[in-house]
Structures are given as structure tokens and as C-alpha cells.
Tab-separated table of C-alpha atoms in Angstrom:
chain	number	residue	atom	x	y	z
A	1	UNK	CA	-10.727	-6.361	12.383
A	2	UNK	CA	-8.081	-8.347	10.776
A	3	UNK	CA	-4.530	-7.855	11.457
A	4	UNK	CA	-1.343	-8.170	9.722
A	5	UNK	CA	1.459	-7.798	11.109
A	6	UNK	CA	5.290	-7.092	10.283
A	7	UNK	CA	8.346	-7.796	12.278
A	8	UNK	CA	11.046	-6.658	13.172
A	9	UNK	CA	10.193	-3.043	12.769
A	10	UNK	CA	13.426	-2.235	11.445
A	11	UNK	CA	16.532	-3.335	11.076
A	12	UNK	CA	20.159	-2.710	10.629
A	13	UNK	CA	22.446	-4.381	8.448
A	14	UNK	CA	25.857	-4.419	6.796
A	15	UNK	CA	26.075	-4.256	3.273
A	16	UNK	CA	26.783	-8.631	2.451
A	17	UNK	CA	24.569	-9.412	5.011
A	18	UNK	CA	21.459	-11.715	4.517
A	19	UNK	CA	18.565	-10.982	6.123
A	20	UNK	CA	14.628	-11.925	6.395
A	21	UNK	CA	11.806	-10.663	7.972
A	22	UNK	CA	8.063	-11.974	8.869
A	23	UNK	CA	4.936	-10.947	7.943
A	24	UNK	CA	1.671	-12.728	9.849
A	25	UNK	CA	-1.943	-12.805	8.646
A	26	UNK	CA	-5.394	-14.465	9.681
A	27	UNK	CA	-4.967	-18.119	8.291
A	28	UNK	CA	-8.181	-18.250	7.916
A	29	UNK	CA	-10.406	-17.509	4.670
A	30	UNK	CA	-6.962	-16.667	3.029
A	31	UNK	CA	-6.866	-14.965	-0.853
A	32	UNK	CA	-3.171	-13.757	-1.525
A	33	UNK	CA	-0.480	-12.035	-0.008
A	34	UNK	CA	1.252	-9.286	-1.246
A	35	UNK	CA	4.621	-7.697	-1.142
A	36	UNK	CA	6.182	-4.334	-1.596
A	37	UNK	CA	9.154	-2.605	-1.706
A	38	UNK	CA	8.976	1.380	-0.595
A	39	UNK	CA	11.653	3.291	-0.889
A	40	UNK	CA	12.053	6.678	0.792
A	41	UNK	CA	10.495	9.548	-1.371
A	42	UNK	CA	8.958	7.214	-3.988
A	43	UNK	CA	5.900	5.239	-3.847
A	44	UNK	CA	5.597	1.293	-2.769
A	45	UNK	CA	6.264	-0.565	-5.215
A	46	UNK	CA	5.184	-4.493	-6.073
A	47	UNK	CA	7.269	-6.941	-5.231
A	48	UNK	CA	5.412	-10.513	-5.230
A	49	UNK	CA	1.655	-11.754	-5.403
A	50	UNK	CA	1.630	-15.049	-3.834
A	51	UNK	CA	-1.535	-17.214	-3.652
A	52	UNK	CA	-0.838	-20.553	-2.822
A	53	UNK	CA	0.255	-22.310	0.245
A	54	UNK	CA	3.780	-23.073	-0.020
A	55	UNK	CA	4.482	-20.751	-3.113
A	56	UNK	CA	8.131	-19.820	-3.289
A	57	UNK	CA	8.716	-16.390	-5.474
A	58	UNK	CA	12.466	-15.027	-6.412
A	59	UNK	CA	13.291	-11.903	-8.125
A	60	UNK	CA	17.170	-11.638	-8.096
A	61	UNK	CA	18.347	-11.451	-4.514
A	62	UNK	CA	15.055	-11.236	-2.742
A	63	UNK	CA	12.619	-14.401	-2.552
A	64	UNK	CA	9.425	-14.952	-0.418
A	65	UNK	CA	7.512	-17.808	0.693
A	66	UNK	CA	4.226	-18.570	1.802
A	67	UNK	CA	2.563	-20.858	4.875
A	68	UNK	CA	-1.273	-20.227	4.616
A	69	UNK	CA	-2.654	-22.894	7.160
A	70	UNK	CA	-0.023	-21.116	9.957
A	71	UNK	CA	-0.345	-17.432	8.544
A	72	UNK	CA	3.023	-16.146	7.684
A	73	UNK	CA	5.364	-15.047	4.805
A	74	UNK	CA	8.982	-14.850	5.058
A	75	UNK	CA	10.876	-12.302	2.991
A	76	UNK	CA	14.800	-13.052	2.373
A	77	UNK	CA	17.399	-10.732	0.877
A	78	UNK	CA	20.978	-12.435	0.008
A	79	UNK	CA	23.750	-10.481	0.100
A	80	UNK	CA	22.095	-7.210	1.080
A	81	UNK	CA	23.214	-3.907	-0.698
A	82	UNK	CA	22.851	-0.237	0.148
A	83	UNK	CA	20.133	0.223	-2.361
A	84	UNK	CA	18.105	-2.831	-0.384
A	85	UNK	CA	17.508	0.289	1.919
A	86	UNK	CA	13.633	0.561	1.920
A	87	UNK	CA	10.448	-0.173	3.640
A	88	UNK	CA	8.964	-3.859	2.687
A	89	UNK	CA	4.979	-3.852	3.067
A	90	UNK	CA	3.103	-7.349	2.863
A	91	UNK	CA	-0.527	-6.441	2.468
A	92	UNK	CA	-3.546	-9.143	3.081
A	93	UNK	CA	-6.741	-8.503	0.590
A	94	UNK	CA	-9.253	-9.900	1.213
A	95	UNK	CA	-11.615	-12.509	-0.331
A	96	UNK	CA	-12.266	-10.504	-3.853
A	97	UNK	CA	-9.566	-8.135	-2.813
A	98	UNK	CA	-12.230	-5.571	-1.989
A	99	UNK	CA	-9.920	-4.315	0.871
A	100	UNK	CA	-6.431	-5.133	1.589
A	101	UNK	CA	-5.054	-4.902	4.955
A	102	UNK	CA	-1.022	-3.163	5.086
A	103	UNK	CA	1.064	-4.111	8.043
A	104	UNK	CA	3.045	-1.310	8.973
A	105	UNK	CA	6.292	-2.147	7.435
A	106	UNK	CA	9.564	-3.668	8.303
A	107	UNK	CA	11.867	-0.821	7.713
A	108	UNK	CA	15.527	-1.920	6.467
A	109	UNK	CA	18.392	-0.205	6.264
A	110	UNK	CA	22.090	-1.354	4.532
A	111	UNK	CA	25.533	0.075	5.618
A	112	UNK	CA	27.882	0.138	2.945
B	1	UNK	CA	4.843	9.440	-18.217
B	2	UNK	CA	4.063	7.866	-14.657
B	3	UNK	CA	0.561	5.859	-14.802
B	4	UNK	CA	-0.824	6.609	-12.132
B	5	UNK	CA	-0.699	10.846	-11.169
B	6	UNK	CA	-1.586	12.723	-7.867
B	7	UNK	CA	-2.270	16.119	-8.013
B	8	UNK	CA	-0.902	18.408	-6.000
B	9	UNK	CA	2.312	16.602	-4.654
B	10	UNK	CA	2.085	18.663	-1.337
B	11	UNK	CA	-0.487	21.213	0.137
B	12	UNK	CA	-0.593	22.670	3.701
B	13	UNK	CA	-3.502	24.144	4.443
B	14	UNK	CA	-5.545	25.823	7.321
B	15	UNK	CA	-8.319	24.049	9.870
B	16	UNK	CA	-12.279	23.796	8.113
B	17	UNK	CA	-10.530	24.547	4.406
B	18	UNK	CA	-12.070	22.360	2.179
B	19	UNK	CA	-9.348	20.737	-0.133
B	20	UNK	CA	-9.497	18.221	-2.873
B	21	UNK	CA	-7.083	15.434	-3.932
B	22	UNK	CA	-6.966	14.293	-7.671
B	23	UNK	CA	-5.599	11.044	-9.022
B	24	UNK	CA	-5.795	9.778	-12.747
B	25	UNK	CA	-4.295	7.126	-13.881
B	26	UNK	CA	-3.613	5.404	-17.803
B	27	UNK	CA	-3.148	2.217	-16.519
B	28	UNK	CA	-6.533	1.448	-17.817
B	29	UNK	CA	-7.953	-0.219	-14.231
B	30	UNK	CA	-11.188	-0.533	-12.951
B	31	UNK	CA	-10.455	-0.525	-9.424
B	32	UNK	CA	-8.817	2.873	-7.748
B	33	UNK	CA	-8.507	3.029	-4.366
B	34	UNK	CA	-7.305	6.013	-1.794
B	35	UNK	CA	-5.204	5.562	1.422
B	36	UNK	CA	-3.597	7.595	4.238
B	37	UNK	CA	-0.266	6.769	5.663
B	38	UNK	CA	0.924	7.939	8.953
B	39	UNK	CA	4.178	7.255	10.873
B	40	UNK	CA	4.170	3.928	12.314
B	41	UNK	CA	1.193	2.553	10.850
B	42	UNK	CA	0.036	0.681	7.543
B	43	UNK	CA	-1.332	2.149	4.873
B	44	UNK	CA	-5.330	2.410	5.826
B	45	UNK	CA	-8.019	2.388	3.036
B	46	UNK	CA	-10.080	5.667	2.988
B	47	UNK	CA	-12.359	4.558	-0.324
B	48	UNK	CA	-12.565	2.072	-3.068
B	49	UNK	CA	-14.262	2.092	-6.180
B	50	UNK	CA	-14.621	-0.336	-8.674
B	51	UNK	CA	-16.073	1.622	-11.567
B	52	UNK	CA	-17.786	4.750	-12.152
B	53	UNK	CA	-20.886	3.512	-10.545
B	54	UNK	CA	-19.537	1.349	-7.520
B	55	UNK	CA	-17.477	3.505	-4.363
B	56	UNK	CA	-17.506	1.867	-0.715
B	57	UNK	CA	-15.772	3.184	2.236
B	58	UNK	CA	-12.756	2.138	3.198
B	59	UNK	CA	-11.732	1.605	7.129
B	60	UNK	CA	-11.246	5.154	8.199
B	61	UNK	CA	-13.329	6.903	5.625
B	62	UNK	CA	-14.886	9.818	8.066
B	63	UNK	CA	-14.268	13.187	7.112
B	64	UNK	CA	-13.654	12.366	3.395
B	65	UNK	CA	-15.453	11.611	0.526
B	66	UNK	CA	-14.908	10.763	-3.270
B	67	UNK	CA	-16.179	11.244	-6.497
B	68	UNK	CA	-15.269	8.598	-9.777
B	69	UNK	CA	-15.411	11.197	-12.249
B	70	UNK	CA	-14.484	8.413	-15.031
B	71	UNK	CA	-12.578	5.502	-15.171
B	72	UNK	CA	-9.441	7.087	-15.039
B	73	UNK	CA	-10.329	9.771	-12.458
B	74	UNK	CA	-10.875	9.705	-8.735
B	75	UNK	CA	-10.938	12.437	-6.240
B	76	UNK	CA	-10.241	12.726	-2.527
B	77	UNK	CA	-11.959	15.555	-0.729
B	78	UNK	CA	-11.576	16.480	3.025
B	79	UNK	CA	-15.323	19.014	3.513
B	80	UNK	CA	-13.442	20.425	6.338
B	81	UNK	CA	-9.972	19.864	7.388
B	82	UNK	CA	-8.506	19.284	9.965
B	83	UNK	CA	-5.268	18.463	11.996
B	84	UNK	CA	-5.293	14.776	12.290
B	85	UNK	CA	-5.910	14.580	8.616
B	86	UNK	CA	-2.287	15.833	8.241
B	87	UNK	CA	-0.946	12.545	6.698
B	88	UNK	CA	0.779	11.023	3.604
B	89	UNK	CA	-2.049	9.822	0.679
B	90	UNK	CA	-1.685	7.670	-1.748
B	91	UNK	CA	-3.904	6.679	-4.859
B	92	UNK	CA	-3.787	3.076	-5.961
B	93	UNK	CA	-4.811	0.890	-8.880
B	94	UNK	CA	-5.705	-2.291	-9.782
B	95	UNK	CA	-7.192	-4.473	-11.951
B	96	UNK	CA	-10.610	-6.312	-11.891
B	97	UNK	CA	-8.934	-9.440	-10.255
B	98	UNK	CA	-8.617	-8.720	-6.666
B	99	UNK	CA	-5.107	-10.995	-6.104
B	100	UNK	CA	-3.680	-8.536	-8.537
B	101	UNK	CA	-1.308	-6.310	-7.162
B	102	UNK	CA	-1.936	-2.833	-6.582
B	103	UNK	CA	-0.024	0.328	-8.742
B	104	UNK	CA	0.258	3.306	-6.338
B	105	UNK	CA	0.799	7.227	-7.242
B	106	UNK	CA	3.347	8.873	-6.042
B	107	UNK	CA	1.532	10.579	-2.604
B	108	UNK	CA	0.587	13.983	-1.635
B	109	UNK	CA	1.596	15.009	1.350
B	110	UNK	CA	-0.977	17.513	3.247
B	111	UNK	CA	-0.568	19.476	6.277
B	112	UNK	CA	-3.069	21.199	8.091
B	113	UNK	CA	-2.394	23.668	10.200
């Protein structure tokens, strides 16, 4: 059974703050990555798609890269804000994206 | 309107009930997936389908099936709930190219009791 995983679980930070967390995958027979933003009481949200090894994605303050032959993704917020606050899913489908695999989340949370 | 729909939003019901999740969706996808979320762990696939014709079982898919009723529609049933079904589902969409990301409703919670 594949596994991705997330890390840290959670974490706290003040609103300025920059932060990044890790998301791990099999590096082998790799097909894209995917991010996602879920915020309390909504539903997750895309963030990026990334397919290639060393892709680097940015959408305002948040921007992800990619290391396929080592297996992880690294997603960075700059200058985190109170509505940052959210769980961030990467997700691993598989070749054909028949099934993707969630990790369980890195759950953030911004102090104003 | 929101493109992809769950129906109902929450339910609690009662142990051996038999209870049925709907999701449609205008997105216009092929692909429709359902999931179960539960504290502390990733969202786990339940079923896929990738048209009308074409459903697979996901990684936990025991004590549920689906029905494609058109492109658009896909149902969750559970033949006879119980307990440790109580979770957090989710529909999802996507289109024919699997690195495509993946358009989610917005969850029905069910509790049974």
C-alpha cells in the first residue's frame, strides 16, 4: 500500500510568519502530486498540480516545489495571515490517476 | 450554483438503516469518485467510476456500494449501517486526464447511531 505522508501535523503560527511544511511519496513510478487547501466547514480545495521533477508553482503567497527521484514536496507560505488558517492535503494518484492516495493533512493555524 | 452537489448535507441515522448518498455535478467530468474522511486520517477512496459503464472499488469500499446513474450522477449507499461508517464523505470530480486535479462537493456528514 502506498503511503503519503504529511508533516508536521499541525502547526502554530503568528500572523507575518513564514512557514512550510513536507509532504513524502513513493519515488518510484511517480505521475503528479497534488495540493489542497481545506478550510474548516468548506470542502478541499485545489491548490497546485505538479508533474515534473523540480517544478516550482506560486499562487500569491504560497508556492510548492517538487523532488520526484527523493519523494517530497515542500509547501511555503510568506507572510502568513489569519485566513492561511486551513488544512493543506498533498494527494499522490497514481499512474492514470485511477486512485489517489491523501496524506492526512498538515493542519495550520495563524494568530492574528 | 456550486458544481459539484451532495445531497443531504447531514443525516444521523440508526444501526442496519439503509441510507443513500447523492452527488451530481455540472462540471461536465467523466470521472466521479466517493471518499470518507475521518479524524486524523486522509481522505480514503470508497469508489471510482469513470463513466456510466466503468465503477471499481476504491480502498475501503466494504459495506458500500454505488450506482452511475448518468454522467452527472453518482450515488453512495451504505445496505446496512453501521457505527464505524459514522464519518465525513465527500464526492469528487475530475476530468478524463488523471494528473488533473480533483473538484470535491461540499461533504455530508452521517452519524449512525
Amino acid at each position: 500500500i502506498l503511503n503519503v505522508e504529511q508533516s508536521p501535523q499541525s502547526l502554530h503560527v503568528q500572523e507575518g510568519d513564514s512557514t512550510n511544511f513536507t509532504c513524502s511519496f513513493p519515488s518510484s513510478n511517480f505521475y503528479a502530486l497534488h495540493w489542497y487547501r481545506w478550510e474548516t466547514a468548506k470542502s478541499p480545495e485545489a491548490l497546485f498540480v505538479m508533474t515534473l521533477n523540480g517544478d516550482e508553482k506560486k499562487k500569491g503567497r504560497i508556492s510548492a516545489t517538487l523532488n520526484t527521484k527523493e519523494g517530497y514536496s515542500y509547501l511555503y507560505i510568506k507572510g502568513s495571515q489569519p485566513e492561511d488558517s486551513a488544512t493543506y492535503l498533498c494527494a499522490f494518484p497514481n499512474t492514470g490517476g485511477f486512485k489517489t492516495i491523501f496524506g492526512a493533512g498538515t493542519r495550520l493555524f495563524v494568530k492574528a | 450554483d456550486a458544481d459539484v452537489t451532495q445531497t443531504p448535507r447531514n443525516r444521523i441515522t440508526k444501526t442496519g438503516k439503509r441510507i443513500m448518498l447523492e452527488c451530481s455535478q455540472t462540471k461536465g467530468h467523466d470521472r466521479m469518485y466517493w471518499y470518507r474522511q475521518d479524524p486524523g486520517l486522509g481522505l480514503r477512496l470508497i469508489y471510482y467510476s469513470f463513466d456510466v459503464k466503468d465503477i471499481n472499488k476504491g480502498e475501503i469500499s466494504d459495506g458500500y456500494s454505488v450506482s452511475r446513474q448518468a454522467q452527472a450522477k453518482f450515488s453512495l449507499s451504505l445496505e446496512s449501517a453501521i457505527p464505524n461508517q459514522t464519518a465525513l464523505y465527500f464526492c469528487a470530480t475530475s476530468e478524463r486526464t488523471g494528473e488533473n486535479e480533483q473538484f470535491f462537493g461540499p461533504g455530508t456528514r452521517l452519524t449512525v447511531l
